[in-house]
Amino acid sequence: MNCKLEFPLSPELEKYRDRIEATIKPYIEIKIQNNDRLNLWKSKFGGLPYLPKGFEYPKTPDGKYLFLLAQINFSEVPPLDGFPERGILQFYIGDDSGYGIGSEQLPQCSQVLYFHEPDLSLENPIINYDFLPEPEYFPVYGCYGLQFTKKYRPISIADYQCSQLLGEDCYELLTNNYRIEEQYLQISRPFGHKISGYPDFAQCDPRCGNNPDSDTDQNILLLQMDSSDDDSVHILWGDGGVCNFFISKSELINLDFSDVWYNWDCV
């Protein structure tokens, strides 16, 4: 993809412009609307899901209910190469102090569902969710509508392939000079809520030790949900962390969401 940077570069970074621009790729920026009166099939963070009547509500292996973290209705999302053009994608996590991430004591409890041809007639979906208890541990407080905008950004410093794609000399400049690092963060803007693009992490990229030789399409960012805590929006991953869901390119092409990788971390 031949994209140009929208922002000027400092003299120190200017000589790396071609390398930086070569990493630019599209993503969908997600902005939150504070609206808890959303119908069942709208895109949202938190709230209640669209589920067809007769569909078994997602549960943990030991029978506890999972809770809707996010729902993306792709008919509301600008076109993005490789992603669905329609259908409803849902992300569920468990109700425990680790938000379903799993540990030595607890198995990971998360699930991703995709409805390729949802029936949006009022007669079809489940409308009574009185069986759901109030979650004790959950990062989203409330239900929020979503707005989507297609944007373009270069690789983030947090991405495990940054040094490989930008070169060790450029990477050392970015990580050893606070002023340059801050400028590049404004250019790459890895933080925030998004679909695709380059991820952000509060600590380090967990993909580093799993696929060190893979290309940028091997672990595609399916969804990133950041912490947002102000007067109108309350999403908090631990101590202000960030959540990511990753999927392989082949599974995304086949609309197979059975093996999505869920991760969150905080400082």
XYZ file of N, CA and C in Angstrom:
801
model
N 0.848 -1.190 0.000
C 0.000 0.000 0.000
C 0.881 1.237 0.000
N 0.669 2.118 -0.978
C 1.499 3.312 -1.122
C 0.804 4.490 -0.468
N 1.083 4.701 0.836
C 0.466 5.797 1.574
C 1.542 6.758 2.045
N 1.159 8.005 2.216
C 2.065 9.034 2.692
C 1.652 9.465 4.094
N 2.654 9.867 4.877
C 2.381 10.366 6.214
C 1.635 11.685 6.148
N 0.662 11.848 7.049
C -0.110 13.090 7.107
C 0.586 14.147 7.947
N 1.677 13.778 8.616
C 2.306 14.671 9.578
C 3.761 14.914 9.204
N 4.296 16.089 9.530
C 5.719 16.353 9.294
C 6.579 15.524 10.236
N 7.805 15.259 9.821
C 8.745 14.504 10.632
C 9.871 15.400 11.107
N 10.402 15.082 12.271
C 11.578 15.793 12.755
C 12.756 15.464 11.847
N 13.800 16.295 11.834
C 14.975 16.000 11.000
C 15.571 14.622 11.285
N 15.536 14.182 12.545
C 16.113 12.888 12.888
C 15.341 11.729 12.238
N 14.005 11.887 12.111
C 13.182 10.826 11.525
C 13.026 10.948 10.012
N 13.274 12.114 9.477
C 13.040 12.351 8.048
C 13.792 11.354 7.169
N 15.010 10.991 7.551
C 15.786 10.072 6.718
C 15.207 8.652 6.711
N 14.265 8.392 7.629
C 13.618 7.082 7.668
C 12.198 7.131 7.094
N 11.866 8.219 6.438
C 10.492 8.405 5.944
C 10.029 7.235 5.085
N 10.837 6.803 4.137
C 10.421 5.729 3.230
C 10.118 4.440 3.998
N 10.954 4.120 4.970
C 10.719 2.908 5.768
C 9.419 3.028 6.559
N 9.213 4.180 7.167
C 8.006 4.387 7.966
C 6.759 4.305 7.096
N 6.793 4.994 5.948
C 5.619 4.998 5.071
C 5.331 3.612 4.502
N 6.355 2.782 4.366
C 6.148 1.424 3.838
C 5.334 0.555 4.792
N 5.273 0.935 6.067
C 4.512 0.141 7.044
C 3.069 0.618 7.203
N 2.700 1.717 6.567
C 1.351 2.268 6.753
C 0.296 1.284 6.263
N -0.719 1.076 7.073
C -1.846 0.252 6.643
C -3.138 0.774 7.262
N -4.262 0.384 6.676
C -5.547 0.914 7.150
C -6.026 0.226 8.414
N -6.874 0.938 9.127
C -7.560 0.373 10.277
C -8.866 1.139 10.458
N -9.714 0.640 11.314
C -10.975 1.301 11.627
C -10.888 1.870 13.040
N -10.912 3.189 13.122
C -10.949 3.835 14.426
C -12.365 3.754 14.997
N -12.472 3.391 16.269
C -13.769 3.269 16.934
C -13.901 4.390 17.960
N -14.946 5.172 17.814
C -15.274 6.202 18.793
C -16.558 5.813 19.514
N -16.632 6.163 20.781
C -17.761 5.769 21.621
C -18.815 6.862 21.671
N -20.070 6.442 21.552
C -21.214 7.298 21.815
C -21.853 6.821 23.112
N -22.086 7.712 24.031
C -22.675 7.321 25.308
C -24.186 7.155 25.136
N -24.572 5.939 24.801
C -25.978 5.673 24.487
C -26.322 4.266 24.943
N -27.092 4.126 26.007
C -27.434 2.798 26.504
C -28.761 2.279 25.955
N -29.378 3.015 25.035
C -30.648 2.575 24.454
C -30.420 2.107 23.020
N -29.680 1.035 22.891
C -29.334 0.493 21.585
C -30.138 -0.773 21.336
N -30.585 -0.971 20.087
C -31.282 -2.222 19.813
C -30.277 -3.376 19.805
N -30.789 -4.582 19.759
C -29.955 -5.751 19.990
C -28.901 -5.974 18.913
N -29.095 -5.478 17.702
C -28.147 -5.787 16.627
C -27.185 -4.646 16.299
N -27.252 -3.546 17.034
C -26.334 -2.438 16.785
C -24.940 -2.760 17.332
N -23.921 -2.104 16.762
C -22.560 -2.207 17.301
C -22.512 -1.559 18.673
N -21.770 -2.189 19.601
C -21.762 -1.682 20.976
C -20.600 -2.275 21.748
N -20.216 -1.592 22.810
C -19.384 -2.149 23.865
C -20.296 -2.378 25.058
N -20.287 -3.601 25.598
C -21.167 -3.931 26.706
C -22.599 -4.115 26.245
N -23.501 -4.246 27.189
C -24.917 -4.390 26.860
C -25.298 -5.831 26.554
N -26.414 -5.984 25.842
C -26.967 -7.294 25.515
C -26.758 -7.605 24.037
N -26.571 -8.880 23.698
C -26.232 -9.248 22.327
C -27.443 -9.536 21.447
N -27.182 -9.563 20.152
C -28.106 -10.180 19.206
C -27.854 -11.685 19.224
N -28.883 -12.459 19.539
C -28.806 -13.908 19.438
C -30.122 -14.426 18.876
N -30.076 -15.298 17.882
C -31.328 -15.848 17.341
C -32.031 -16.710 18.379
N -33.346 -16.733 18.318
C -34.112 -17.603 19.215
C -33.669 -19.053 19.035
N -33.507 -19.742 20.145
C -33.067 -21.131 20.115
C -31.560 -21.288 20.189
N -30.813 -20.179 20.070
C -29.351 -20.251 20.138
C -28.934 -20.344 21.605
N -28.014 -21.259 21.907
C -27.578 -21.431 23.287
C -26.647 -20.298 23.690
N -26.982 -19.639 24.775
C -26.184 -18.511 25.234
C -24.777 -18.990 25.615
N -23.728 -18.239 25.269
C -22.344 -18.668 25.545
C -22.068 -18.834 27.042
N -21.357 -19.917 27.361
C -21.020 -20.218 28.748
C -19.576 -20.695 28.843
N -19.069 -20.684 30.074
C -17.754 -21.248 30.346
C -17.867 -22.773 30.326
N -16.733 -23.492 30.296
C -16.805 -24.960 30.325
C -17.533 -25.521 31.535
N -17.525 -24.765 32.650
C -18.238 -25.261 33.843
C -19.646 -24.685 33.979
N -20.161 -24.091 32.888
C -21.568 -23.704 32.852
C -21.909 -22.308 33.310
N -20.921 -21.475 33.589
C -21.197 -20.099 33.987
C -21.360 -19.217 32.744
N -22.182 -18.193 32.888
C -22.448 -17.331 31.744
C -21.249 -16.443 31.413
N -21.000 -16.295 30.115
C -20.080 -15.276 29.632
C -20.862 -13.979 29.422
N -20.149 -12.867 29.281
C -20.810 -11.573 29.117
C -20.285 -10.867 27.869
N -21.195 -10.150 27.214
C -20.850 -9.483 25.959
C -19.899 -8.324 26.222
N -18.714 -8.428 25.686
C -17.733 -7.353 25.769
C -17.928 -6.364 24.627
N -18.083 -6.880 23.411
C -18.218 -6.014 22.237
C -19.016 -6.731 21.156
N -19.749 -5.948 20.397
C -20.497 -6.444 19.244
C -20.258 -5.502 18.071
N -19.803 -6.055 16.951
C -19.525 -5.266 15.760
C -20.467 -5.713 14.648
N -21.337 -4.824 14.218
C -22.203 -5.069 13.062
C -21.489 -4.493 11.844
N -20.945 -5.360 10.992
C -20.096 -4.898 9.898
C -20.843 -4.126 8.825
N -22.156 -4.144 8.838
C -22.900 -3.284 7.913
C -22.759 -1.815 8.301
N -22.273 -1.533 9.524
C -22.061 -0.170 10.003
C -20.601 0.280 9.874
N -19.730 -0.638 9.426
C -18.286 -0.392 9.395
C -17.832 -0.095 7.962
N -16.981 0.916 7.748
C -16.442 1.151 6.404
C -15.720 -0.093 5.887
N -15.731 -0.328 4.572
C -15.074 -1.515 4.009
C -13.587 -1.560 4.376
N -13.131 -2.749 4.744
C -11.734 -2.958 5.109
C -11.302 -4.289 4.511
N -10.283 -4.251 3.677
C -9.850 -5.424 2.933
C -9.563 -6.601 3.864
N -10.161 -7.747 3.540
C -9.954 -8.955 4.313
C -10.946 -9.169 5.436
N -11.717 -8.147 5.770
C -12.697 -8.248 6.849
C -14.100 -8.431 6.266
N -15.033 -8.948 7.076
C -16.395 -9.132 6.559
C -17.027 -7.817 6.114
N -17.870 -7.893 5.120
C -18.625 -6.721 4.668
C -19.969 -6.629 5.363
N -20.385 -7.726 5.966
C -21.662 -7.741 6.685
C -21.569 -8.800 7.778
N -22.641 -8.920 8.531
C -22.660 -9.884 9.621
C -22.336 -9.236 10.957
N -22.608 -9.974 12.028
C -22.408 -9.490 13.390
C -21.350 -10.349 14.075
N -20.308 -9.678 14.573
C -19.211 -10.337 15.277
C -19.293 -9.963 16.749
N -19.205 -10.967 17.622
C -19.375 -10.735 19.054
C -18.205 -11.309 19.847
N -17.838 -10.592 20.913
C -16.745 -10.980 21.792
C -17.296 -11.130 23.211
N -17.139 -12.317 23.774
C -17.614 -12.604 25.131
C -16.433 -12.965 26.027
N -16.505 -12.558 27.282
C -15.474 -12.941 28.246
C -16.124 -13.386 29.552
N -15.324 -14.080 30.383
C -15.824 -14.597 31.638
C -15.853 -13.555 32.737
N -16.610 -13.846 33.768
C -16.782 -12.957 34.914
C -15.875 -13.431 36.046
N -14.625 -13.022 35.992
C -13.692 -13.319 37.066
C -12.682 -12.185 37.147
N -11.837 -12.194 38.160
C -10.928 -11.071 38.384
C -9.909 -10.883 37.270
N -9.695 -11.923 36.464
C -8.801 -11.807 35.309
C -9.530 -11.523 34.018
N -10.831 -11.193 34.094
C -11.656 -10.921 32.910
C -11.591 -12.077 31.902
N -11.529 -13.304 32.408
C -11.575 -14.468 31.541
C -10.273 -14.797 30.845
N -9.179 -14.113 31.205
C -7.928 -14.318 30.479
C -7.286 -15.663 30.799
N -7.598 -16.235 31.954
C -7.041 -17.528 32.326
C -5.762 -17.386 33.142
N -5.434 -18.441 33.878
C -4.241 -18.486 34.711
C -3.929 -19.943 34.994
N -2.953 -20.158 35.863
C -2.638 -21.535 36.243
C -3.811 -22.187 36.965
N -4.602 -21.359 37.652
C -5.730 -21.900 38.416
C -7.021 -21.945 37.588
N -7.163 -21.021 36.632
C -8.404 -20.921 35.870
C -8.135 -21.047 34.374
N -8.967 -21.798 33.638
C -8.830 -21.842 32.183
C -9.293 -20.520 31.570
N -8.782 -20.207 30.378
C -9.250 -18.996 29.704
C -10.720 -19.152 29.346
N -11.498 -18.107 29.606
C -12.936 -18.146 29.355
C -13.310 -16.976 28.461
N -13.260 -17.202 27.175
C -13.675 -16.197 26.202
C -14.217 -16.916 24.980
N -15.024 -16.220 24.220
C -15.623 -16.822 23.024
C -15.944 -15.725 22.027
N -15.740 -16.027 20.752
C -16.082 -15.098 19.675
C -17.097 -15.785 18.768
N -18.212 -15.102 18.526
C -19.276 -15.634 17.671
C -19.458 -14.731 16.457
N -19.841 -15.345 15.347
C -20.096 -14.573 14.124
C -21.379 -15.062 13.474
N -22.280 -14.126 13.204
C -23.537 -14.423 12.518
C -23.472 -13.758 11.147
N -23.248 -14.576 10.124
C -23.014 -14.060 8.780
C -24.253 -13.415 8.184
N -25.401 -14.016 8.430
C -26.665 -13.498 7.885
C -27.667 -13.327 9.024
N -27.487 -12.343 9.870
C -28.421 -12.173 11.002
C -29.806 -11.784 10.516
N -30.807 -12.348 11.145
C -32.196 -12.000 10.866
C -32.586 -10.867 11.804
N -32.757 -9.682 11.255
C -32.978 -8.501 12.081
C -34.448 -8.170 12.288
N -35.325 -9.078 11.910
C -36.737 -8.853 12.202
C -36.963 -8.962 13.698
N -37.917 -8.225 14.207
C -38.149 -8.168 15.646
C -38.580 -9.511 16.218
N -39.094 -10.404 15.357
C -39.575 -11.691 15.843
C -38.452 -12.688 16.070
N -37.273 -12.447 15.484
C -36.233 -13.459 15.497
C -35.345 -13.470 16.736
N -34.821 -12.343 17.208
C -33.819 -12.424 18.275
C -34.407 -12.774 19.636
N -33.549 -13.307 20.491
C -33.879 -13.429 21.909
C -34.014 -12.017 22.478
N -35.082 -11.751 23.189
C -35.272 -10.411 23.754
C -35.295 -10.416 25.283
N -35.435 -11.597 25.866
C -35.493 -11.683 27.331
C -34.175 -12.250 27.864
N -33.408 -11.405 28.533
C -32.130 -11.825 29.110
C -32.172 -11.752 30.638
N -33.355 -11.953 31.199
C -33.496 -11.903 32.654
C -32.711 -12.999 33.356
N -32.325 -14.043 32.626
C -31.576 -15.141 33.240
C -30.131 -14.744 33.542
N -29.646 -13.656 32.963
C -28.266 -13.245 33.178
C -28.104 -12.552 34.535
N -27.144 -12.985 35.337
C -26.876 -12.269 36.588
C -26.078 -10.997 36.297
N -25.975 -10.126 37.288
C -25.096 -8.968 37.171
C -23.646 -9.442 37.328
N -22.755 -9.085 36.397
C -21.372 -9.527 36.547
C -20.695 -8.858 37.734
N -19.850 -9.627 38.401
C -19.105 -9.072 39.535
C -17.831 -8.392 39.070
N -17.186 -8.983 38.059
C -15.956 -8.417 37.495
C -16.182 -8.198 36.006
N -16.110 -6.965 35.570
C -16.298 -6.712 34.138
C -15.663 -5.364 33.806
N -14.901 -5.274 32.708
C -14.184 -4.027 32.411
C -15.055 -2.914 31.850
N -16.259 -3.253 31.356
C -17.134 -2.245 30.750
C -18.287 -1.954 31.700
N -18.418 -0.702 32.092
C -19.491 -0.289 33.001
C -20.521 0.494 32.198
N -21.570 -0.201 31.761
C -22.585 0.423 30.930
C -22.615 -0.184 29.548
N -23.308 0.499 28.652
C -23.430 0.067 27.259
C -23.207 1.290 26.379
N -22.351 1.159 25.372
C -21.948 2.306 24.568
C -22.078 2.004 23.081
N -22.721 2.914 22.364
C -22.783 2.818 20.916
C -21.448 3.193 20.297
N -21.237 2.781 19.036
C -19.938 2.942 18.395
C -20.064 3.645 17.043
N -19.056 4.456 16.734
C -18.908 5.077 15.419
C -17.587 4.629 14.819
N -17.557 4.429 13.494
C -16.389 3.860 12.829
C -15.876 4.799 11.733
N -14.554 4.967 11.697
C -13.903 5.793 10.675
C -12.658 5.077 10.174
N -12.494 4.993 8.868
C -11.310 4.355 8.300
C -10.148 5.338 8.304
N -8.997 4.879 8.824
C -7.806 5.719 8.890
C -6.575 4.896 8.515
N -5.423 5.581 8.445
C -4.164 4.935 8.067
C -3.066 5.376 9.021
N -2.266 4.409 9.489
C -1.161 4.734 10.393
C -0.001 3.758 10.170
N 1.245 4.211 10.477
C 2.392 3.301 10.378
C 2.500 2.409 11.605
N 3.457 1.514 11.573
C 3.648 0.546 12.641
C 3.891 1.239 13.980
N 3.418 0.621 15.046
C 3.620 1.164 16.388
C 4.929 0.629 16.961
N 5.501 1.386 17.874
C 6.727 0.940 18.547
C 6.464 -0.333 19.341
N 5.239 -0.495 19.828
C 4.899 -1.661 20.649
C 4.853 -2.951 19.852
N 4.651 -2.867 18.536
C 4.539 -4.061 17.692
C 5.880 -4.794 17.638
N 5.834 -6.130 17.789
C 7.070 -6.905 17.874
C 7.898 -6.880 16.588
N 7.311 -6.437 15.485
C 8.046 -6.385 14.222
C 8.624 -5.008 13.920
N 8.513 -4.090 14.871
C 8.935 -2.719 14.613
C 10.414 -2.630 14.226
N 11.280 -3.264 15.000
C 12.712 -3.170 14.705
C 13.051 -3.827 13.375
N 12.328 -4.903 13.036
C 12.578 -5.596 11.772
C 12.156 -4.746 10.579
N 10.996 -4.104 10.670
C 10.459 -3.381 9.525
C 11.047 -1.979 9.380
N 11.387 -1.345 10.491
C 11.963 -0.003 10.417
C 13.486 -0.019 10.427
N 14.072 -1.145 10.842
C 15.522 -1.233 10.944
C 15.972 -0.950 12.363
N 17.053 -1.614 12.756
C 17.538 -1.462 14.127
C 17.951 -0.029 14.438
N 18.526 0.674 13.450
C 18.975 2.042 13.704
C 17.804 2.974 13.988
N 16.743 2.840 13.221
C 15.550 3.652 13.445
C 14.880 3.275 14.767
N 14.791 1.972 15.041
C 14.156 1.511 16.275
C 14.905 2.016 17.506
N 16.225 1.999 17.462
C 17.016 2.501 18.591
C 16.793 3.994 18.801
N 16.667 4.733 17.706
C 16.382 6.161 17.829
C 15.029 6.374 18.510
N 14.022 5.599 18.114
C 12.675 5.755 18.665
C 12.615 5.395 20.142
N 13.388 4.410 20.547
C 13.274 3.917 21.924
C 14.301 4.526 22.873
N 15.268 5.253 22.341
C 16.304 5.839 23.205
C 16.248 7.364 23.281
N 15.284 7.947 22.581
C 15.151 9.402 22.592
C 13.702 9.734 22.913
N 13.451 10.237 24.118
C 12.075 10.460 24.571
C 11.326 11.419 23.661
N 11.972 12.491 23.226
C 11.315 13.477 22.354
C 10.904 12.849 21.031
N 11.786 12.046 20.439
C 11.473 11.379 19.170
C 10.386 10.331 19.376
N 10.473 9.610 20.480
C 9.455 8.599 20.776
C 8.071 9.227 20.901
N 7.975 10.362 21.602
C 6.691 11.033 21.769
C 6.151 11.514 20.427
N 7.029 12.025 19.565
C 6.577 12.453 18.243
C 6.042 11.261 17.446
N 6.759 10.150 17.511
C 6.330 8.982 16.740
C 5.024 8.402 17.283
N 4.824 8.476 18.585
C 3.554 8.015 19.151
C 2.378 8.809 18.591
N 2.570 10.104 18.376
C 1.509 10.924 17.797
C 1.278 10.581 16.331
N 2.321 10.142 15.653
C 2.192 9.748 14.245
C 1.522 8.381 14.122
N 1.951 7.440 14.957
C 1.449 6.064 14.827
C 0.158 5.830 15.607
N -0.038 6.546 16.697
C -1.247 6.473 17.520
C -1.759 5.027 17.678
N -0.998 4.191 18.382
C -1.426 2.799 18.551
C -2.552 2.620 19.557
N -2.763 3.622 20.406
C -3.750 3.497 21.474
C -5.166 3.726 20.936
N -6.148 3.529 21.804
C -7.541 3.730 21.412
C -8.227 2.435 21.017
N -9.506 2.548 20.654
C -10.309 1.401 20.217
C -10.197 1.294 18.701
N -10.023 0.071 18.182
C -9.825 -0.060 16.738
C -10.081 -1.482 16.263
N -10.271 -1.585 14.959
C -10.309 -2.854 14.240
C -9.139 -2.837 13.266
N -8.289 -3.864 13.306
C -7.110 -3.987 12.447
C -6.083 -2.903 12.776
N -5.095 -2.725 11.907
C -4.015 -1.802 12.191
C -2.993 -2.427 13.130
N -2.222 -1.575 13.789
C -1.165 -2.033 14.698
C -1.619 -1.870 16.152
N -1.304 -2.856 16.994
C -1.823 -2.853 18.368
C -0.976 -2.030 19.315
N -1.544 -1.813 20.484
C -0.843 -1.198 21.603
C -0.860 -2.184 22.759
N 0.119 -2.061 23.643
C 0.203 -2.912 24.818
C 0.684 -2.082 25.996
N 0.212 -2.402 27.180
C 0.707 -1.725 28.375
C 2.090 -2.239 28.754
N 2.387 -3.490 28.376
C 3.693 -4.071 28.669
C 4.412 -4.410 27.354
N 4.405 -5.651 26.943
C 5.094 -6.016 25.706
C 4.171 -6.857 24.829
N 4.532 -6.965 23.566
C 3.746 -7.706 22.584
C 3.843 -9.204 22.888
N 2.730 -9.864 23.267
C 2.796 -11.288 23.623
C 3.017 -12.193 22.420
N 2.894 -11.649 21.212
C 3.096 -12.457 20.010
C 4.572 -12.697 19.725
N 5.455 -11.952 20.373
C 6.878 -11.955 20.055
C 7.487 -13.353 20.107
N 7.199 -14.106 21.157
C 7.808 -15.416 21.297
C 7.092 -16.517 20.555
N 5.938 -16.184 19.940
C 5.151 -17.235 19.285
C 5.383 -17.311 17.788
N 5.503 -16.159 17.136
C 5.694 -16.152 15.691
C 6.763 -15.123 15.307
N 8.005 -15.296 15.750
C 9.012 -14.265 15.510
C 9.353 -14.071 14.048
N 9.089 -15.065 13.205
C 9.451 -14.945 11.791
C 8.247 -14.703 10.896
N 7.071 -14.517 11.479
C 5.866 -14.359 10.666
C 5.771 -12.950 10.114
N 4.992 -12.794 9.014
C 4.808 -11.466 8.455
C 3.668 -10.764 9.183
N 3.385 -9.517 8.764
C 2.438 -8.704 9.511
C 1.011 -9.216 9.417
N 0.721 -10.149 8.507
C -0.640 -10.637 8.364
C -0.908 -11.906 9.170
N 0.099 -12.445 9.836
C -0.096 -13.704 10.542
C -0.927 -13.551 11.806
N -0.808 -12.427 12.464
C -1.601 -12.185 13.676
C -2.295 -10.845 13.521
N -3.410 -10.852 12.855
C -4.146 -9.631 12.545
C -4.923 -9.168 13.774
N -4.878 -7.875 14.012
C -5.631 -7.304 15.129
C -7.113 -7.269 14.758
N -7.869 -8.136 15.384
C -9.298 -8.223 15.109
C -10.053 -7.123 15.842
N -9.657 -6.859 17.077
C -10.289 -5.805 17.861
C -9.337 -5.369 18.966
N -9.259 -4.065 19.173
C -8.573 -3.522 20.344
C -9.549 -2.651 21.120
N -9.643 -2.902 22.428
C -10.447 -2.071 23.314
C -9.535 -1.505 24.389
N -9.425 -0.204 24.425
C -8.554 0.479 25.362
C -9.339 0.856 26.612
N -8.642 1.287 27.644
C -9.304 1.836 28.821
C -9.761 3.260 28.540
N -10.948 3.604 28.999
C -11.494 4.959 28.885
C -12.251 5.231 30.175
N -11.786 6.192 30.924
C -12.427 6.454 32.212
C -12.598 7.961 32.405
N -13.790 8.460 32.062
C -14.104 9.871 32.284
C -15.533 9.976 32.802
N -16.131 11.136 32.710
C -17.465 11.339 33.286
C -18.551 10.540 32.571
N -18.317 10.175 31.302
C -19.383 9.544 30.524
C -19.072 8.122 30.083
N -17.801 7.736 30.059
C -17.409 6.402 29.587
C -16.519 5.746 30.639
N -16.864 4.508 31.007
C -16.098 3.795 32.027
C -15.736 2.401 31.505
N -14.539 2.301 30.950
C -13.972 1.035 30.507
C -12.592 0.950 31.137
N -12.359 -0.074 31.925
C -11.106 -0.119 32.661
C -10.554 -1.541 32.683
N -9.388 -1.715 32.063
C -8.677 -2.989 32.066
C -7.607 -2.937 33.154
N -7.942 -3.470 34.319
C -6.999 -3.441 35.417
C -6.644 -2.005 35.774
N -5.350 -1.703 35.739
C -4.851 -0.369 36.056
C -4.696 0.460 34.787
N -5.751 0.607 34.018
C -5.691 1.416 32.800
C -4.995 0.731 31.648
N -5.204 -0.575 31.477
C -4.554 -1.343 30.426
C -5.328 -1.354 29.122
N -5.029 -2.352 28.291
C -5.624 -2.441 26.958
C -5.853 -3.914 26.631
N -6.899 -4.170 25.850
C -7.292 -5.530 25.464
C -7.154 -5.695 23.960
N -6.671 -6.879 23.540
C -6.529 -7.177 22.114
C -7.074 -8.560 21.795
N -7.655 -8.678 20.607
C -8.023 -9.975 20.042
C -7.304 -10.118 18.706
N -6.628 -11.260 18.496
C -5.875 -11.506 17.271
C -6.422 -12.733 16.550
N -6.245 -12.730 15.218
C -6.688 -13.853 14.399
C -5.698 -14.025 13.251
N -5.542 -15.247 12.772
C -4.656 -15.474 11.634
C -5.353 -15.040 10.344
N -4.554 -14.733 9.340
C -5.096 -14.276 8.061
C -5.994 -15.335 7.430
N -5.561 -16.600 7.452
C -6.344 -17.665 6.814
C -7.684 -17.857 7.503
N -7.694 -17.781 8.829
C -8.954 -17.947 9.560
C -9.897 -16.776 9.307
N -9.351 -15.568 9.192
C -10.193 -14.409 8.909
C -10.804 -14.518 7.520
N -10.016 -14.934 6.547
C -10.533 -15.108 5.182
C -11.685 -16.098 5.167
N -11.554 -17.160 5.953
C -12.580 -18.206 6.009
C -13.692 -17.904 7.000
N -13.639 -16.713 7.616
C -14.632 -16.315 8.622
C -14.743 -17.355 9.727
N -13.585 -17.892 10.101
C -13.502 -18.886 11.170
C -12.973 -18.188 12.420
N -13.862 -17.951 13.382
C -13.496 -17.217 14.596
C -13.427 -18.135 15.821
N -13.140 -19.413 15.561
C -13.123 -20.399 16.650
C -11.811 -20.414 17.420
N -10.763 -19.763 16.881
C -9.452 -19.823 17.523
C -8.845 -18.431 17.647
N -9.650 -17.471 18.065
C -9.179 -16.098 18.245
C -8.372 -16.013 19.534
N -7.277 -15.270 19.477
C -6.379 -15.127 20.620
C -6.718 -13.862 21.380
N -7.060 -14.019 22.663
C -7.474 -12.919 23.527
C -6.368 -12.580 24.518
N -6.070 -11.291 24.655
C -5.031 -10.864 25.579
C -5.379 -9.488 26.140
N -5.075 -9.251 27.394
C -5.107 -7.893 27.930
C -3.981 -7.754 28.943
N -3.487 -6.550 29.098
C -2.467 -6.307 30.088
C -2.580 -4.879 30.619
N -1.931 -4.633 31.732
C -1.881 -3.288 32.305
C -0.507 -3.101 32.951
N -0.204 -1.886 33.303
C 1.112 -1.592 33.880
C 1.244 -2.220 35.268
